[in-house]
Amino acid sequence: RKLETNNKIKQEMLTKYGGITWEAQASTFLGLAFTDRADASLKVSQPTYTKLVLASTNTIADGTTFTPNTYGNVNGGTVDNTQIPWLRKAVGLVQFLTATRMETTTALNLVARQMHKPTEKTIAAMKKILQYIANRPNDGLIYKAGGKIDLNCWVDASWQSEPDNTSRTGYAIAVGTNSAMVQAYSKAQQYGTLSSQEAEIVATTEPVRSVLH
């Protein structure tokens, strides 16, 4: 049945988009690398681009950084405007990498909010993200074979966790409970809430839109 569905999608695309080519097996697409694994699962990663990110930021693995997250705020200390060009470059490079390294989304979002006024803590937090990637350069998303094709969504919210006392929405969507995510989201809410329950309600509206889409 899956093969029939794939063939139907293929034929519809060939009909709608004239001149399109169709490869029997894709190995790369828009910088993404596809690897068929021994257990019939599919790995999606960005090995070449990861090397570019690390080389462009002069980052070398330290063997000790195994989380991208910086606990506490990333905006403490004195603002250093001379760091703005480097920080913007680093954030921009890693932002595209989140396509397959979704676990860095929250940490990167916190740093990105400080791009116009970075402090020593902001720069340290960005370097920690890069060190984490350098220590795990071959990681990616693993989509397992078999199982039901069901849309699964997980959502949560913090309460007053942001510097301006707003809350944070986070959600992840997967196709199949045992497969990697197809979408991840982490962003500060735009206005304050009066309780953790209200923050959860606000958070729920975001993934509902994506699930319906």
Tab-separated table of C-alpha atoms in Angstrom:
chain	number	residue	atom	x	y	z
A	1	ARG	CA	0.000	0.000	0.000
A	2	LYS	CA	2.864	2.392	0.811
A	3	LEU	CA	4.430	1.698	-2.595
A	4	GLU	CA	1.107	2.433	-4.293
A	5	THR	CA	0.863	5.709	-2.384
A	6	ASN	CA	4.420	6.662	-3.321
A	7	ASN	CA	3.785	5.905	-6.991
A	8	LYS	CA	0.601	7.963	-6.925
A	9	ILE	CA	2.434	10.950	-5.437
A	10	LYS	CA	5.202	10.543	-7.984
A	11	GLN	CA	2.774	10.459	-10.894
A	12	GLU	CA	0.876	13.505	-9.629
A	13	MET	CA	4.110	15.482	-9.310
A	14	LEU	CA	5.261	14.439	-12.794
A	15	THR	CA	1.898	15.512	-14.184
A	16	LYS	CA	1.765	18.850	-12.375
A	17	TYR	CA	5.394	19.893	-12.781
A	18	GLY	CA	6.534	19.364	-16.349
A	19	GLY	CA	10.181	18.502	-16.898
A	20	ILE	CA	10.769	17.285	-13.352
A	21	THR	CA	13.262	14.444	-12.953
A	22	TRP	CA	12.799	11.571	-10.554
A	23	GLU	CA	15.700	9.584	-9.154
A	24	ALA	CA	15.116	6.002	-8.082
A	25	GLN	CA	17.094	6.601	-4.902
A	26	ALA	CA	18.016	9.980	-3.452
A	27	SER	CA	21.297	10.398	-1.588
A	28	THR	CA	21.285	14.185	-1.168
A	29	PHE	CA	18.736	16.979	-1.369
A	30	LEU	CA	19.273	20.678	-0.573
A	31	GLY	CA	22.275	19.892	1.582
A	32	LEU	CA	20.622	16.973	3.345
A	33	ALA	CA	22.233	13.533	3.173
A	34	PHE	CA	20.099	10.375	3.185
A	35	THR	CA	21.610	7.134	4.459
A	36	ASP	CA	19.893	3.740	4.362
A	37	ARG	CA	20.815	1.852	7.532
A	38	ALA	CA	21.158	-1.883	8.128
A	39	ASP	CA	17.894	-2.011	10.117
A	40	ALA	CA	16.005	-0.484	7.151
A	41	SER	CA	15.727	2.873	8.901
A	42	LEU	CA	16.626	6.127	7.143
A	43	LYS	CA	19.090	8.650	8.544
A	44	VAL	CA	18.857	12.286	7.495
A	45	SER	CA	21.868	14.421	8.349
A	46	GLN	CA	24.011	17.336	7.141
A	47	PRO	CA	27.631	16.112	7.372
A	48	THR	CA	29.121	18.423	4.737
A	49	TYR	CA	27.309	21.484	6.029
A	50	THR	CA	28.250	20.623	9.619
A	51	LYS	CA	31.922	20.691	8.614
A	52	LEU	CA	31.348	24.096	6.991
A	53	VAL	CA	29.726	25.473	10.148
A	54	LEU	CA	32.566	24.275	12.367
A	55	ALA	CA	35.273	25.488	9.979
A	56	SER	CA	33.615	28.888	9.530
A	57	THR	CA	33.460	29.427	13.290
A	58	ASN	CA	36.871	27.880	14.054
A	59	THR	CA	35.269	25.327	16.374
A	60	ILE	CA	37.133	22.180	17.434
A	61	ALA	CA	35.620	19.356	19.495
A	62	ASP	CA	36.517	19.527	23.184
A	63	GLY	CA	35.170	16.079	24.124
A	64	THR	CA	33.296	17.415	27.152
A	65	THR	CA	30.306	19.422	25.885
A	66	PHE	CA	27.349	17.104	25.377
A	67	THR	CA	24.392	19.464	25.690
A	68	PRO	CA	23.676	22.622	23.665
A	69	ASN	CA	21.783	24.207	26.539
A	70	THR	CA	23.093	26.888	28.868
A	71	TYR	CA	21.284	26.857	32.184
A	72	GLY	CA	20.311	30.278	33.491
A	73	ASN	CA	20.108	33.438	31.400
A	74	VAL	CA	22.324	34.097	28.398
A	75	ASN	CA	22.117	37.891	28.562
A	76	GLY	CA	24.021	38.687	31.745
A	77	GLY	CA	27.083	40.921	31.808
A	78	THR	CA	28.304	43.858	29.786
A	79	VAL	CA	27.140	44.306	26.198
A	80	ASP	CA	29.955	43.984	23.652
A	81	ASN	CA	28.856	45.334	20.274
A	82	THR	CA	32.093	44.172	18.624
A	83	GLN	CA	30.762	40.596	18.894
A	84	ILE	CA	27.612	41.301	16.869
A	85	PRO	CA	29.033	40.311	13.424
A	86	TRP	CA	30.445	37.010	14.724
A	87	LEU	CA	27.262	36.160	16.625
A	88	ARG	CA	25.000	36.907	13.669
A	89	LYS	CA	27.160	34.718	11.454
A	90	ALA	CA	27.194	31.848	13.952
A	91	VAL	CA	23.435	31.989	14.555
A	92	GLY	CA	22.708	32.104	10.829
A	93	LEU	CA	24.935	29.111	10.131
A	94	VAL	CA	23.471	26.942	12.887
A	95	GLN	CA	19.916	27.980	12.074
A	96	PHE	CA	19.995	25.968	8.841
A	97	LEU	CA	21.554	23.063	10.718
A	98	THR	CA	18.472	22.791	12.953
A	99	ALA	CA	16.776	21.033	10.034
A	100	THR	CA	18.435	17.839	11.302
A	101	ARG	CA	19.681	18.975	14.722
A	102	MET	CA	16.369	20.017	16.224
A	103	GLU	CA	17.640	19.521	19.775
A	104	THR	CA	19.558	22.787	19.415
A	105	THR	CA	16.434	24.823	18.640
A	106	THR	CA	15.729	26.189	22.122
A	107	ALA	CA	19.340	27.036	22.918
A	108	LEU	CA	19.769	28.792	19.566
A	109	ASN	CA	16.539	30.737	19.958
A	110	LEU	CA	17.673	32.131	23.315
A	111	VAL	CA	20.998	33.251	21.847
A	112	ALA	CA	19.373	34.704	18.707
A	113	ARG	CA	17.264	37.007	20.847
A	114	GLN	CA	20.497	38.651	22.028
A	115	MET	CA	22.105	39.179	18.607
A	116	HIS	CA	21.693	42.956	18.780
A	117	LYS	CA	23.174	43.227	22.297
A	118	PRO	CA	25.465	40.251	23.012
A	119	THR	CA	27.263	39.866	26.320
A	120	GLU	CA	30.026	37.485	27.378
A	121	LYS	CA	27.327	35.043	28.504
A	122	THR	CA	25.648	35.225	25.091
A	123	ILE	CA	28.898	34.480	23.276
A	124	ALA	CA	29.693	31.645	25.697
A	125	ALA	CA	26.236	30.146	25.103
A	126	MET	CA	26.715	30.286	21.318
A	127	LYS	CA	30.154	28.685	21.594
A	128	LYS	CA	28.634	25.932	23.746
A	129	ILE	CA	26.135	25.131	20.985
A	130	LEU	CA	28.984	24.939	18.481
A	131	GLN	CA	31.085	22.762	20.800
A	132	TYR	CA	28.135	20.417	21.253
A	133	ILE	CA	27.778	20.073	17.478
A	134	ALA	CA	31.536	19.536	17.112
A	135	ASN	CA	31.423	16.698	19.642
A	136	ARG	CA	28.520	15.022	17.819
A	137	PRO	CA	29.050	15.976	14.159
A	138	ASN	CA	27.452	12.861	12.687
A	139	ASP	CA	24.133	13.044	14.516
A	140	GLY	CA	20.920	13.395	12.557
A	141	LEU	CA	17.308	12.279	12.387
A	142	ILE	CA	16.488	8.555	12.285
A	143	TYR	CA	13.221	7.522	10.654
A	144	LYS	CA	12.426	3.890	11.424
A	145	ALA	CA	10.909	1.451	8.985
A	146	GLY	CA	7.473	-0.097	9.454
A	147	GLY	CA	4.825	0.854	11.959
A	148	LYS	CA	1.700	2.929	11.543
A	149	ILE	CA	1.932	6.279	9.792
A	150	ASP	CA	0.275	8.422	12.433
A	151	LEU	CA	0.775	12.087	13.200
A	152	ASN	CA	1.972	12.531	16.770
A	153	CYS	CA	2.402	15.830	18.557
A	154	TRP	CA	3.834	16.739	21.957
A	155	VAL	CA	3.476	20.229	23.424
A	156	ASP	CA	4.514	21.886	26.656
A	157	ALA	CA	5.011	25.332	28.124
A	158	SER	CA	7.147	26.872	30.803
A	159	TRP	CA	5.791	29.703	32.921
A	160	GLN	CA	7.569	33.036	33.310
A	161	SER	CA	10.857	31.448	32.260
A	162	GLU	CA	11.922	34.288	29.963
A	163	PRO	CA	13.828	37.435	30.976
A	164	ASP	CA	10.689	39.566	30.531
A	165	ASN	CA	8.588	37.096	32.584
A	166	THR	CA	6.801	35.700	29.548
A	167	SER	CA	6.495	31.947	29.068
A	168	ARG	CA	7.910	29.616	26.418
A	169	THR	CA	6.059	27.356	23.994
A	170	GLY	CA	7.661	24.154	22.774
A	171	TYR	CA	6.289	21.370	20.604
A	172	ALA	CA	7.448	18.515	18.423
A	173	ILE	CA	5.653	16.650	15.640
A	174	ALA	CA	6.526	13.175	14.394
A	175	VAL	CA	5.051	10.815	11.808
A	176	GLY	CA	4.987	7.601	13.804
A	177	THR	CA	5.734	7.328	17.520
A	178	ASN	CA	9.085	5.586	17.013
A	179	SER	CA	10.501	7.933	14.398
A	180	ALA	CA	12.345	11.223	14.580
A	181	MET	CA	10.598	14.569	14.495
A	182	VAL	CA	9.532	16.270	11.294
A	183	GLN	CA	9.026	19.620	13.019
A	184	ALA	CA	10.232	21.210	16.254
A	185	TYR	CA	9.300	24.602	17.682
A	186	SER	CA	10.584	26.634	20.612
A	187	LYS	CA	9.686	30.276	21.057
A	188	ALA	CA	8.885	32.771	23.799
A	189	GLN	CA	5.214	33.674	24.005
A	190	GLN	CA	4.352	37.210	22.922
A	191	TYR	CA	2.535	38.304	26.077
A	192	GLY	CA	2.428	37.487	29.768
A	193	THR	CA	0.079	34.906	31.255
A	194	LEU	CA	-1.472	34.871	34.727
A	195	SER	CA	-0.921	31.187	35.443
A	196	SER	CA	0.878	28.109	34.170
A	197	GLN	CA	-2.484	26.796	32.968
A	198	GLU	CA	-2.989	29.875	30.797
A	199	ALA	CA	0.546	29.464	29.417
A	200	GLU	CA	-0.319	25.864	28.470
A	201	ILE	CA	-3.487	26.996	26.677
A	202	VAL	CA	-1.566	29.634	24.733
A	203	ALA	CA	1.052	27.028	23.845
A	204	THR	CA	-1.524	24.569	22.530
A	205	THR	CA	-2.729	26.958	19.835
A	206	GLU	CA	0.627	26.858	18.016
A	207	PRO	CA	0.904	23.092	17.314
A	208	VAL	CA	-2.808	22.887	16.469
A	209	ARG	CA	-2.172	25.141	13.481
A	210	SER	CA	0.741	22.989	12.319
A	211	VAL	CA	-1.144	19.719	12.847
A	212	LEU	CA	-4.115	20.972	10.840
A	213	HIS	CA	-1.767	22.101	8.062
